[in-house]
PDB file of C-alpha atoms and ligand atoms in Angstrom:
ATOM      1  CA  UNK A 885      32.958  -8.089  35.120  1.00 82.00           C
ATOM      2  CA  UNK A 886      29.319  -8.023  36.216  1.00 95.00           C
ATOM      3  CA  UNK A 887      29.809  -4.782  38.162  1.00 98.00           C
ATOM      4  CA  UNK A 888      31.493  -3.073  35.205  1.00 98.00           C
ATOM      5  CA  UNK A 889      28.774  -4.306  32.856  1.00 98.00           C
ATOM      6  CA  UNK A 890      26.067  -2.887  35.134  1.00 98.00           C
ATOM      7  CA  UNK A 891      27.927   0.405  35.382  1.00 98.00           C
ATOM      8  CA  UNK A 892      28.293   0.466  31.597  1.00 98.00           C
ATOM      9  CA  UNK A 893      24.597  -0.248  30.936  1.00 98.00           C
ATOM     10  CA  UNK A 894      23.497   2.433  33.401  1.00 98.00           C
ATOM     11  CA  UNK A 895      25.755   5.046  31.808  1.00 98.00           C
ATOM     12  CA  UNK A 896      24.549   3.988  28.368  1.00 98.00           C
ATOM     13  CA  UNK A 897      20.950   4.476  29.531  1.00 98.00           C
ATOM     14  CA  UNK A 898      21.985   7.912  30.826  1.00 98.00           C
ATOM     15  CA  UNK A 899      23.308   8.887  27.376  1.00 98.00           C
ATOM     16  CA  UNK A 900      20.223   7.462  25.699  1.00 98.00           C
ATOM     17  CA  UNK A 901      18.206   9.884  27.790  1.00 98.00           C
ATOM     18  CA  UNK A 902      20.684  12.704  27.069  1.00 98.00           C
ATOM     19  CA  UNK A 903      20.485  12.273  23.307  1.00 98.00           C
ATOM     20  CA  UNK A 904      16.694  12.464  23.382  1.00 98.00           C
ATOM     21  CA  UNK A 905      16.841  15.626  25.472  1.00 98.00           C
ATOM     22  CA  UNK A 906      19.439  17.173  23.116  1.00 98.00           C
ATOM     23  CA  UNK A 907      17.239  16.349  20.122  1.00 98.00           C
ATOM     24  CA  UNK A 908      14.436  18.348  21.733  1.00 98.00           C
ATOM     25  CA  UNK A 909      16.696  21.247  22.805  1.00 98.00           C
ATOM     26  CA  UNK A 910      18.742  21.891  19.642  1.00 98.00           C
ATOM     27  CA  UNK A 911      15.864  23.368  17.571  1.00 98.00           C
ATOM     28  CA  UNK A 912      15.588  26.198  20.117  1.00 97.00           C
ATOM     29  CA  UNK A 913      19.298  26.993  19.780  1.00 98.00           C
ATOM     30  CA  UNK A 914      19.015  26.873  15.974  1.00 98.00           C
ATOM     31  CA  UNK A 915      16.054  29.221  16.037  1.00 97.00           C
ATOM     32  CA  UNK A 916      17.862  31.707  18.269  1.00 97.00           C
ATOM     33  CA  UNK A 917      21.048  31.799  16.143  1.00 97.00           C
ATOM     34  CA  UNK A 918      21.363  34.772  13.790  1.00 96.00           C
ATOM     35  CA  UNK A 919      24.423  33.372  11.987  1.00 96.00           C
ATOM     36  CA  UNK A 920      23.551  31.127   9.039  1.00 97.00           C
ATOM     37  CA  UNK A 921      26.804  29.130   9.369  1.00 97.00           C
ATOM     38  CA  UNK A 922      26.027  28.434  13.016  1.00 98.00           C
ATOM     39  CA  UNK A 923      22.453  27.422  12.192  1.00 98.00           C
ATOM     40  CA  UNK A 924      23.800  25.075   9.543  1.00 98.00           C
ATOM     41  CA  UNK A 925      26.358  23.498  11.906  1.00 98.00           C
ATOM     42  CA  UNK A 926      23.720  22.964  14.590  1.00 98.00           C
ATOM     43  CA  UNK A 927      21.196  21.604  12.096  1.00 98.00           C
ATOM     44  CA  UNK A 928      23.605  19.028  10.749  1.00 98.00           C
ATOM     45  CA  UNK A 929      24.549  17.998  14.293  1.00 98.00           C
ATOM     46  CA  UNK A 930      20.846  17.679  15.129  1.00 98.00           C
ATOM     47  CA  UNK A 931      20.548  15.162  12.302  1.00 98.00           C
ATOM     48  CA  UNK A 932      23.548  13.254  13.659  1.00 98.00           C
ATOM     49  CA  UNK A 933      22.077  13.388  17.153  1.00 98.00           C
ATOM     50  CA  UNK A 934      18.892  11.691  15.935  1.00 96.00           C
ATOM     51  CA  UNK A 935      21.044   8.935  14.438  1.00 97.00           C
ATOM     52  CA  UNK A 936      23.017   8.588  17.662  1.00 98.00           C
ATOM     53  CA  UNK A 937      19.934   7.475  19.572  1.00 96.00           C
ATOM     54  CA  UNK A 938      19.527   4.587  17.122  1.00 96.00           C
ATOM     55  CA  UNK A 939      23.270   3.857  17.414  1.00 97.00           C
ATOM     56  CA  UNK A 940      22.745   3.476  21.153  1.00 98.00           C
ATOM     57  CA  UNK A 941      19.889   1.052  20.365  1.00 98.00           C
ATOM     58  CA  UNK A 942      22.469  -1.025  18.495  1.00 98.00           C
ATOM     59  CA  UNK A 943      24.932  -0.858  21.393  1.00 98.00           C
ATOM     60  CA  UNK A 944      22.244  -2.233  23.724  1.00 98.00           C
ATOM     61  CA  UNK A 945      21.569  -4.965  21.148  1.00 98.00           C
ATOM     62  CA  UNK A 946      25.286  -5.801  21.000  1.00 98.00           C
ATOM     63  CA  UNK A 947      24.956  -6.660  24.708  1.00 98.00           C
ATOM     64  CA  UNK A 948      21.651  -8.535  24.145  1.00 98.00           C
ATOM     65  CA  UNK A 949      19.845  -5.861  26.121  1.00 98.00           C
ATOM     66  CA  UNK A 950      16.686  -3.879  25.432  1.00 98.00           C
ATOM     67  CA  UNK A 951      17.253  -0.113  25.105  1.00 98.00           C
ATOM     68  CA  UNK A 952      16.386   1.850  28.206  1.00 98.00           C
ATOM     69  CA  UNK A 953      16.709   5.459  29.301  1.00 98.00           C
ATOM     70  CA  UNK A 954      17.759   6.713  32.714  1.00 98.00           C
ATOM     71  CA  UNK A 955      17.299  10.399  33.469  1.00 98.00           C
ATOM     72  CA  UNK A 956      20.562  12.329  33.159  1.00 98.00           C
ATOM     73  CA  UNK A 957      20.410  15.159  35.719  1.00 98.00           C
ATOM     74  CA  UNK A 958      23.637  16.634  34.329  1.00 98.00           C
ATOM     75  CA  UNK A 959      22.178  17.076  30.824  1.00 98.00           C
ATOM     76  CA  UNK A 960      18.958  18.476  32.292  1.00 98.00           C
ATOM     77  CA  UNK A 961      21.117  21.113  34.012  1.00 98.00           C
ATOM     78  CA  UNK A 962      23.356  21.827  31.020  1.00 98.00           C
ATOM     79  CA  UNK A 963      20.313  22.339  28.790  1.00 98.00           C
ATOM     80  CA  UNK A 964      18.565  24.480  31.378  1.00 98.00           C
ATOM     81  CA  UNK A 965      21.654  26.671  31.681  1.00 98.00           C
ATOM     82  CA  UNK A 966      21.917  26.849  27.890  1.00 98.00           C
ATOM     83  CA  UNK A 967      18.306  27.922  27.666  1.00 97.00           C
ATOM     84  CA  UNK A 968      18.979  30.657  30.215  1.00 98.00           C
ATOM     85  CA  UNK A 969      22.101  32.083  28.537  1.00 97.00           C
ATOM     86  CA  UNK A 970      20.260  32.167  25.202  1.00 96.00           C
ATOM     87  CA  UNK A 971      17.200  33.879  26.691  1.00 96.00           C
ATOM     88  CA  UNK A 972      19.384  36.423  28.472  1.00 97.00           C
ATOM     89  CA  UNK A 973      21.157  37.303  25.206  1.00 97.00           C
ATOM     90  CA  UNK A 974      18.211  37.161  22.802  1.00 94.00           C
ATOM     91  CA  UNK A 975      18.565  40.681  21.430  1.00 91.00           C
ATOM     92  CA  UNK A 976      22.281  41.088  22.152  1.00 95.00           C
ATOM     93  CA  UNK A 977      25.160  41.093  19.644  1.00 95.00           C
ATOM     94  CA  UNK A 978      26.520  38.321  21.921  1.00 96.00           C
ATOM     95  CA  UNK A 979      23.735  35.887  20.923  1.00 97.00           C
ATOM     96  CA  UNK A 980      25.852  33.681  18.637  1.00 97.00           C
ATOM     97  CA  UNK A 981      28.734  33.568  21.134  1.00 97.00           C
ATOM     98  CA  UNK A 982      26.222  32.569  23.821  1.00 97.00           C
ATOM     99  CA  UNK A 983      24.789  29.771  21.677  1.00 98.00           C
ATOM    100  CA  UNK A 984      28.244  28.424  20.833  1.00 98.00           C
ATOM    101  CA  UNK A 985      29.149  28.396  24.537  1.00 98.00           C
ATOM    102  CA  UNK A 986      25.950  26.507  25.394  1.00 98.00           C
ATOM    103  CA  UNK A 987      26.444  24.007  22.561  1.00 98.00           C
ATOM    104  CA  UNK A 988      30.078  23.336  23.478  1.00 98.00           C
ATOM    105  CA  UNK A 989      29.091  22.481  27.051  1.00 98.00           C
ATOM    106  CA  UNK A 990      26.749  19.841  25.632  1.00 98.00           C
ATOM    107  CA  UNK A 991      29.455  18.460  23.333  1.00 98.00           C
ATOM    108  CA  UNK A 992      32.076  18.298  26.078  1.00 98.00           C
ATOM    109  CA  UNK A 993      29.787  16.340  28.381  1.00 98.00           C
ATOM    110  CA  UNK A 994      29.106  13.946  25.521  1.00 98.00           C
ATOM    111  CA  UNK A 995      32.800  13.591  24.638  1.00 98.00           C
ATOM    112  CA  UNK A 996      33.643  12.703  28.264  1.00 98.00           C
ATOM    113  CA  UNK A 997      30.751  10.226  28.447  1.00 98.00           C
ATOM    114  CA  UNK A 998      31.370   8.413  25.158  1.00 98.00           C
ATOM    115  CA  UNK A 999      35.129   8.272  25.771  1.00 98.00           C
ATOM    116  CA  UNK A1000      34.401   6.420  29.004  1.00 98.00           C
ATOM    117  CA  UNK A1001      31.713   4.183  27.471  1.00 98.00           C
ATOM    118  CA  UNK A1002      33.982   3.190  24.579  1.00 98.00           C
ATOM    119  CA  UNK A1003      36.806   2.283  26.987  1.00 98.00           C
ATOM    120  CA  UNK A1004      34.431   0.205  29.120  1.00 98.00           C
ATOM    121  CA  UNK A1005      32.977  -1.594  26.074  1.00 98.00           C
ATOM    122  CA  UNK A1006      36.518  -2.553  25.108  1.00 98.00           C
ATOM    123  CA  UNK A1007      37.300  -3.800  28.623  1.00 98.00           C
ATOM    124  CA  UNK A1008      34.100  -5.858  28.491  1.00 98.00           C
ATOM    125  CA  UNK A1009      35.371  -7.420  25.262  1.00 98.00           C
ATOM    126  CA  UNK A1010      32.533  -6.086  23.104  1.00 98.00           C
ATOM    127  CA  UNK A1011      34.292  -4.843  19.979  1.00 98.00           C
ATOM    128  CA  UNK A1012      31.051  -4.129  18.100  1.00 98.00           C
ATOM    129  CA  UNK A1013      29.815  -1.852  20.878  1.00 98.00           C
ATOM    130  CA  UNK A1014      33.221  -0.172  21.150  1.00 98.00           C
ATOM    131  CA  UNK A1015      33.188   0.655  17.430  1.00 98.00           C
ATOM    132  CA  UNK A1016      29.658   2.079  17.540  1.00 98.00           C
ATOM    133  CA  UNK A1017      30.559   4.223  20.526  1.00 98.00           C
ATOM    134  CA  UNK A1018      33.707   5.424  18.805  1.00 98.00           C
ATOM    135  CA  UNK A1019      31.601   6.463  15.820  1.00 98.00           C
ATOM    136  CA  UNK A1020      29.383   8.579  18.073  1.00 98.00           C
ATOM    137  CA  UNK A1021      32.439   9.942  19.916  1.00 98.00           C
ATOM    138  CA  UNK A1022      33.972  11.072  16.610  1.00 98.00           C
ATOM    139  CA  UNK A1023      30.766  12.899  15.647  1.00 98.00           C
ATOM    140  CA  UNK A1024      30.742  14.742  18.987  1.00 98.00           C
ATOM    141  CA  UNK A1025      34.396  15.704  18.567  1.00 98.00           C
ATOM    142  CA  UNK A1026      33.752  16.963  15.034  1.00 98.00           C
ATOM    143  CA  UNK A1027      30.751  18.993  16.186  1.00 98.00           C
ATOM    144  CA  UNK A1028      32.889  20.538  18.917  1.00 98.00           C
ATOM    145  CA  UNK A1029      35.654  21.281  16.418  1.00 98.00           C
ATOM    146  CA  UNK A1030      33.213  23.013  14.041  1.00 98.00           C
ATOM    147  CA  UNK A1031      31.921  25.120  16.947  1.00 98.00           C
ATOM    148  CA  UNK A1032      35.501  26.054  17.869  1.00 97.00           C
ATOM    149  CA  UNK A1033      36.092  27.349  14.370  1.00 97.00           C
ATOM    150  CA  UNK A1034      32.857  29.348  14.363  1.00 97.00           C
ATOM    151  CA  UNK A1035      33.695  30.750  17.803  1.00 96.00           C
ATOM    152  CA  UNK A1036      36.782  32.499  16.435  1.00 94.00           C
ATOM    153  CA  UNK A1037      34.721  34.600  13.990  1.00 92.00           C
ATOM    154  CA  UNK A1038      31.609  35.003  16.140  1.00 92.00           C
ATOM    155  CA  UNK A1039      33.478  36.065  19.288  1.00 92.00           C
ATOM    156  CA  UNK A1040      35.273  38.721  17.240  1.00 91.00           C
ATOM    157  CA  UNK A1041      31.903  40.028  16.026  1.00 91.00           C
ATOM    158  CA  UNK A1042      30.617  40.006  19.587  1.00 91.00           C
ATOM    159  CA  UNK A1043      33.678  41.908  20.752  1.00 92.00           C
ATOM    160  CA  UNK A1044      33.099  44.511  18.050  1.00 92.00           C
ATOM    161  CA  UNK A1045      29.322  44.470  18.668  1.00 88.00           C
ATOM    162  CA  UNK A1046      28.490  43.800  15.043  1.00 81.00           C
ATOM    163  CA  UNK A1047      24.728  44.253  14.494  1.00 70.00           C
ATOM    164  CA  UNK A1048      22.681  41.053  14.765  1.00 65.00           C
ATOM    165  CA  UNK A1049      22.320  39.307  11.433  1.00 55.00           C
ATOM    166  CA  UNK A1050      25.393  40.955   9.925  1.00 52.00           C
ATOM    167  CA  UNK A1051      28.435  38.935   9.032  1.00 48.00           C
ATOM    168  CA  UNK A1052      26.392  35.787   8.589  1.00 47.00           C
TER     169      UNK A1052
HETATM  170 FE1   FE B 182      25.172  13.181  20.876  1.00 73.09          FE
HETATM  171 FE1   FE B 183      24.683  11.809  32.616  1.00 73.09          FE
HETATM  172 ZN1   ZN B 184      27.624  16.263  19.898  1.00 73.09          ZN
HETATM  173 FE1   FE B 185      25.753  15.821  20.471  1.00 73.09          FE
END
């Protein structure tokens, strides 16, 4: 049980770091988006993301631990790659498709991480922590779902090379 608890706390610290990095990165994606619906979806997920960091505070508290962050090299890489794909497509009709792709990579990493953390919290017998993590997990899944729906329309525009700003 001690080994699993240590593993859990380290992964939680990794996601604490990730959420802070995502909070700093999302405004750049929002700014680059030319589709108002996409900007809106990303803005509302940015608000949720800010709340998720305080949710993680509560998960640490549920284990009588102080919140701590541990650098997540995976999120550093995902965000760096996202930054690159957005820069490369700045003036392209593909810009919104590129942003959706970058954002979905973030969401999928989060979904995998919180799914695992929730399962471990349950195994450790901490129902309060499991519920908080499930709440975050559901927000990540909903954000991913919203991006999926936007992708259908935006990818079609990209395919047809609709002028930037049109079809928003
Ligand atoms: Fe998140
Ligand atoms: Fe990580
Ligand atoms: Zn998310
Ligand atoms: Fe997120």
